[in-house]
PDB file of C-alpha atoms in Angstrom:
ATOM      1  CA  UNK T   1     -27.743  91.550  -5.864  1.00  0.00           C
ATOM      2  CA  UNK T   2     -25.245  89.592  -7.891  1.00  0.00           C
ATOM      3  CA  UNK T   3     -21.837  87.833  -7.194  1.00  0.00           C
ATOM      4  CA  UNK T   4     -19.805  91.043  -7.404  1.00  0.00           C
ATOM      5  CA  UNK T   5     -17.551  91.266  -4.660  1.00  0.00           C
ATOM      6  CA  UNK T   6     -17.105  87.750  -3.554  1.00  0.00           C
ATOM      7  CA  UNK T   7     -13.758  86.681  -2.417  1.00  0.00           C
ATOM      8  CA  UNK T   8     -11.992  84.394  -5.331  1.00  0.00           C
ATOM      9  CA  UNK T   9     -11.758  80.874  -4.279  1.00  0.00           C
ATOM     10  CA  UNK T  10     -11.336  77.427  -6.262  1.00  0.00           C
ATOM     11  CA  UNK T  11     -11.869  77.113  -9.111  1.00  0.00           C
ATOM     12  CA  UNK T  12     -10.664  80.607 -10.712  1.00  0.00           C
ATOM     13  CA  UNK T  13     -14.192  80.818 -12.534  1.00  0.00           C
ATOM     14  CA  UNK T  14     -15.690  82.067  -9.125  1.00  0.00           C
ATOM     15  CA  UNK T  15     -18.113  83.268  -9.437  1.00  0.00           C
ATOM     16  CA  UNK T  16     -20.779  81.403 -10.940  1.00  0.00           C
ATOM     17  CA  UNK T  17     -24.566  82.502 -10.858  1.00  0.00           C
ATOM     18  CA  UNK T  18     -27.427  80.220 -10.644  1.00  0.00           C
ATOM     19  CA  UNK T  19     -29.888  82.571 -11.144  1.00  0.00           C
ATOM     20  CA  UNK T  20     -33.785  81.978 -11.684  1.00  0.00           C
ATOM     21  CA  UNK T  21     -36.919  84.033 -10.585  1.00  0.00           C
ATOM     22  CA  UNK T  22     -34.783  87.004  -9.546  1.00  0.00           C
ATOM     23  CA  UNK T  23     -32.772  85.551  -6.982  1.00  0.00           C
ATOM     24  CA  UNK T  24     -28.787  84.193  -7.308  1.00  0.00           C
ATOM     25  CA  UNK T  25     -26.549  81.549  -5.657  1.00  0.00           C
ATOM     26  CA  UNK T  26     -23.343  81.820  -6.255  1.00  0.00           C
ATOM     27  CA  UNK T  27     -21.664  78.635  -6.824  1.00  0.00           C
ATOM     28  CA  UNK T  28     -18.207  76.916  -8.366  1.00  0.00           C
ATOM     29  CA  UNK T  29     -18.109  73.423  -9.328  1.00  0.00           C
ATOM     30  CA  UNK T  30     -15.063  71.419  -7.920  1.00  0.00           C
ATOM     31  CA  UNK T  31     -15.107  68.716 -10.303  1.00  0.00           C
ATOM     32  CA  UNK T  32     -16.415  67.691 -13.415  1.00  0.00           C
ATOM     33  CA  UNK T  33     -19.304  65.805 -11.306  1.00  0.00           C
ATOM     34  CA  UNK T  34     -20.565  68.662  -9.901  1.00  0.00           C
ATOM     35  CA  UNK T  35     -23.984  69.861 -11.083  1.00  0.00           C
ATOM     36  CA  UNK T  36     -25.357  73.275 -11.026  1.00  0.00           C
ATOM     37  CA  UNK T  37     -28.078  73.865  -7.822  1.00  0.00           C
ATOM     38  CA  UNK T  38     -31.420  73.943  -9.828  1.00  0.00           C
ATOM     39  CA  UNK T  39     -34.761  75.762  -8.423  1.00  0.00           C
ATOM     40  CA  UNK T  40     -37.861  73.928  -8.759  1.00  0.00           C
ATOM     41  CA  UNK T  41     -40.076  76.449  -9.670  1.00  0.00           C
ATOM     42  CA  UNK T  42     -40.165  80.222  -9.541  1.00  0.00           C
ATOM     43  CA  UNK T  43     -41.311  80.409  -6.028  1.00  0.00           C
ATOM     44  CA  UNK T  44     -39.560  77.249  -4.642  1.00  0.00           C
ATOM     45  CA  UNK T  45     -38.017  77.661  -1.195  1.00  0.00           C
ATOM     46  CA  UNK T  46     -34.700  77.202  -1.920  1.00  0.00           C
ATOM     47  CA  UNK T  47     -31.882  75.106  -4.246  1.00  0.00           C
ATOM     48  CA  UNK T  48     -32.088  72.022  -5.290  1.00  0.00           C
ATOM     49  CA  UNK T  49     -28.443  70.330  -4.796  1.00  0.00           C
ATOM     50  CA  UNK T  50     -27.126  67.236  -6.414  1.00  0.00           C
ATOM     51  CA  UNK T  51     -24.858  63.743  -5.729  1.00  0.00           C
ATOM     52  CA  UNK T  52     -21.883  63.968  -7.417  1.00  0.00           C
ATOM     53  CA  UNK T  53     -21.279  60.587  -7.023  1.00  0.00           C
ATOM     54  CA  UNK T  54     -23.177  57.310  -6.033  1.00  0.00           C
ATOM     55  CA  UNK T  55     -23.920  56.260  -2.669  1.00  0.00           C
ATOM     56  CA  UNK T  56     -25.807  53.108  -0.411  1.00  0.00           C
ATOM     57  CA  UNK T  57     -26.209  54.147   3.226  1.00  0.00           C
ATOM     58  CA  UNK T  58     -26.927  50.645   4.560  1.00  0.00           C
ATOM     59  CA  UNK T  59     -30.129  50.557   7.065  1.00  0.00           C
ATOM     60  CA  UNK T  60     -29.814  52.505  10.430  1.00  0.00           C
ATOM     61  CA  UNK T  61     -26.908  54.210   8.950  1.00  0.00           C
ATOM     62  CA  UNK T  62     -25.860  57.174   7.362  1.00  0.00           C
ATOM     63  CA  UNK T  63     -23.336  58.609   4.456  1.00  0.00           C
ATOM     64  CA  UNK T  64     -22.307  62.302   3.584  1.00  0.00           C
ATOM     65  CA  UNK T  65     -23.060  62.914  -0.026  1.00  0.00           C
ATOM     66  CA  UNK T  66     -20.875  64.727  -1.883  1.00  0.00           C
ATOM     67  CA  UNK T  67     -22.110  67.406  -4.346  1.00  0.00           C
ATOM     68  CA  UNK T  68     -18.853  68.941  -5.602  1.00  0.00           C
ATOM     69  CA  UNK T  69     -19.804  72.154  -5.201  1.00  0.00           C
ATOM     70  CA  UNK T  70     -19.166  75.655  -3.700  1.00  0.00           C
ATOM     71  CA  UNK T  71     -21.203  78.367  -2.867  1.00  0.00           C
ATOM     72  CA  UNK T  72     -21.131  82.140  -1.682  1.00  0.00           C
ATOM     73  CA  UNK T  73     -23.480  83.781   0.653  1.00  0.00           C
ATOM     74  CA  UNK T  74     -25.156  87.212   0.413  1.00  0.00           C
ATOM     75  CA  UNK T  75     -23.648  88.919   3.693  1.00  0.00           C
ATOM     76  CA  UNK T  76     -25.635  88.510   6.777  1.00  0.00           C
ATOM     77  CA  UNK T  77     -27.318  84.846   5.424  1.00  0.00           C
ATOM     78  CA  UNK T  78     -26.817  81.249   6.098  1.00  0.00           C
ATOM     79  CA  UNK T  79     -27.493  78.077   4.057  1.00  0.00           C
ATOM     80  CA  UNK T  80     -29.599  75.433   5.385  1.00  0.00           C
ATOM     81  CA  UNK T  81     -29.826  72.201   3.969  1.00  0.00           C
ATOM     82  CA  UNK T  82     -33.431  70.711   4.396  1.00  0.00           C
ATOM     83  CA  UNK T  83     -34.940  67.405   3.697  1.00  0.00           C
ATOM     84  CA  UNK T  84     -37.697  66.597   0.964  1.00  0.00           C
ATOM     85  CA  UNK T  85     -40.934  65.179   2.564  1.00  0.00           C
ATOM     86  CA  UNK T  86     -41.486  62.896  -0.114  1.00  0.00           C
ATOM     87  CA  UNK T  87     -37.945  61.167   0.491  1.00  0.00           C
ATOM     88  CA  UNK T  88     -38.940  61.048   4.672  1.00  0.00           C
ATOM     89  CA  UNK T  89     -42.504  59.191   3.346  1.00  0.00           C
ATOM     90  CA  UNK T  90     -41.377  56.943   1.169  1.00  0.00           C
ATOM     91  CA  UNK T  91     -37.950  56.060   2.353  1.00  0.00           C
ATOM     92  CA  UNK T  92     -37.441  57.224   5.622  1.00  0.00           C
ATOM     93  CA  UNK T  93     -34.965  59.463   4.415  1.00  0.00           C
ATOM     94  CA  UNK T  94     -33.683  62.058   6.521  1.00  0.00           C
ATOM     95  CA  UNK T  95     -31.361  64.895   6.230  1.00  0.00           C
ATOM     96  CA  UNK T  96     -28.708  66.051   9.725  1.00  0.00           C
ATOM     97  CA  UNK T  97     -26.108  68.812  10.039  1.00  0.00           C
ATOM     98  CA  UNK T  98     -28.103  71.304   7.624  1.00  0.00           C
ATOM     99  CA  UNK T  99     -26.287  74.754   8.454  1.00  0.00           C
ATOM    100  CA  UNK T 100     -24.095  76.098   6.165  1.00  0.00           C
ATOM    101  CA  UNK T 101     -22.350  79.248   7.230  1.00  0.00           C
ATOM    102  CA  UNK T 102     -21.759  82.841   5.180  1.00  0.00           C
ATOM    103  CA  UNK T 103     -18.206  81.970   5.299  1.00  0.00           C
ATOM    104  CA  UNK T 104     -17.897  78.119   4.545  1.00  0.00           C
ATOM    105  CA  UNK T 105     -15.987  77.307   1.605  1.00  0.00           C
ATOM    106  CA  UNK T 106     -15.642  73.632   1.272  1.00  0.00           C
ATOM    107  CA  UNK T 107     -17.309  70.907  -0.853  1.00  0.00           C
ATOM    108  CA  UNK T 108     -21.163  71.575   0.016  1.00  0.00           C
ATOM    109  CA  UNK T 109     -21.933  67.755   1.665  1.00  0.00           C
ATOM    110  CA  UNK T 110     -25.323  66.522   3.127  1.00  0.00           C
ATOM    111  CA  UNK T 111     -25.684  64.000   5.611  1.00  0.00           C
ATOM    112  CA  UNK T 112     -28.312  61.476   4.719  1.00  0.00           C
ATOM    113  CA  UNK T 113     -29.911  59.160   7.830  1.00  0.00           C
ATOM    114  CA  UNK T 114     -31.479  55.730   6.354  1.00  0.00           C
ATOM    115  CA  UNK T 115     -34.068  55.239   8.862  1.00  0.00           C
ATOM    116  CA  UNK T 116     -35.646  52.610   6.799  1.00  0.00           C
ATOM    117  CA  UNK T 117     -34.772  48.646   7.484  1.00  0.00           C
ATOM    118  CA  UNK T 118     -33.535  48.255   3.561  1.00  0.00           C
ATOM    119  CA  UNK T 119     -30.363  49.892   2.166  1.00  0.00           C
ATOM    120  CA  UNK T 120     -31.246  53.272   0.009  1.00  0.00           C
ATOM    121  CA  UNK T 121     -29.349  53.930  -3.091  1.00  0.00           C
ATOM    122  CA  UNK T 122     -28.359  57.595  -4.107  1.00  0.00           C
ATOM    123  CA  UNK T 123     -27.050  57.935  -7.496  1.00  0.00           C
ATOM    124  CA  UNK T 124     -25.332  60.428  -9.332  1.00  0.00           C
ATOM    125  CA  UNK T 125     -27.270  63.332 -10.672  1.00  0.00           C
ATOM    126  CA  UNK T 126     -29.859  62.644  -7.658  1.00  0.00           C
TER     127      UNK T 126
END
């Protein structure tokens, strides 16, 4: 596999390869708050992405969070964006608009839903 052969988009150090357990994501940070998707283990599902900044969705609400990143996909593939069960169980935490497409180039967000009846604080690095 690899990132060879991915079109060069911001910032000129396209592409960068998270790679663990065989597998890479290509990704390019689009600020300085931007961390690198992590895997959890060798045999996780998928990426774990990161706030790049902080954020309080107030109860009942919601708030896009940010990660300052891009990312390539193989040909033929699609990101998804999924929510963490321990985040629904504890915090009524959920996760909307998951779909990221082969050809989607912007800052990666995700949509959290607060569910809960307290405000939920995402920090940086989270």
């Amino acid at each position: 596999a690899g990132c060879g052969g991915t079109p060069a988009i911001s910032p000129s150090k396209w592409p960068r390869p998270a790679e663990e357990g065989g597998m890479q994501l290509c990704f390019a940070r689009l600020s300085e708050h931007a961390m690198a998707p992590t895997r959890g283990s060798t045999r996780a599902a998928g990426y774990d992405l990161y706030s790049a900044y902080d954020y309080t969705p107030p109860p009942m609400e919601k708030a896009l969070v940010k990660t300052d990143i891009q990312i390539a996909l193989p040909s033929g593939c699609y990101g998804r964006v999924a929510p963490r069960s321990g985040l629904a169980a504890k915090h009524f935490i959920d996760v909307g608009a998951g779909v990221i497409d082969e050809d989607y180039r912007g800052n990666v967000g995700v949509v959290l839903f607060n569910f809960d009846k307290e405000k939920f604080e995402v920090k940086k690095g989270d």
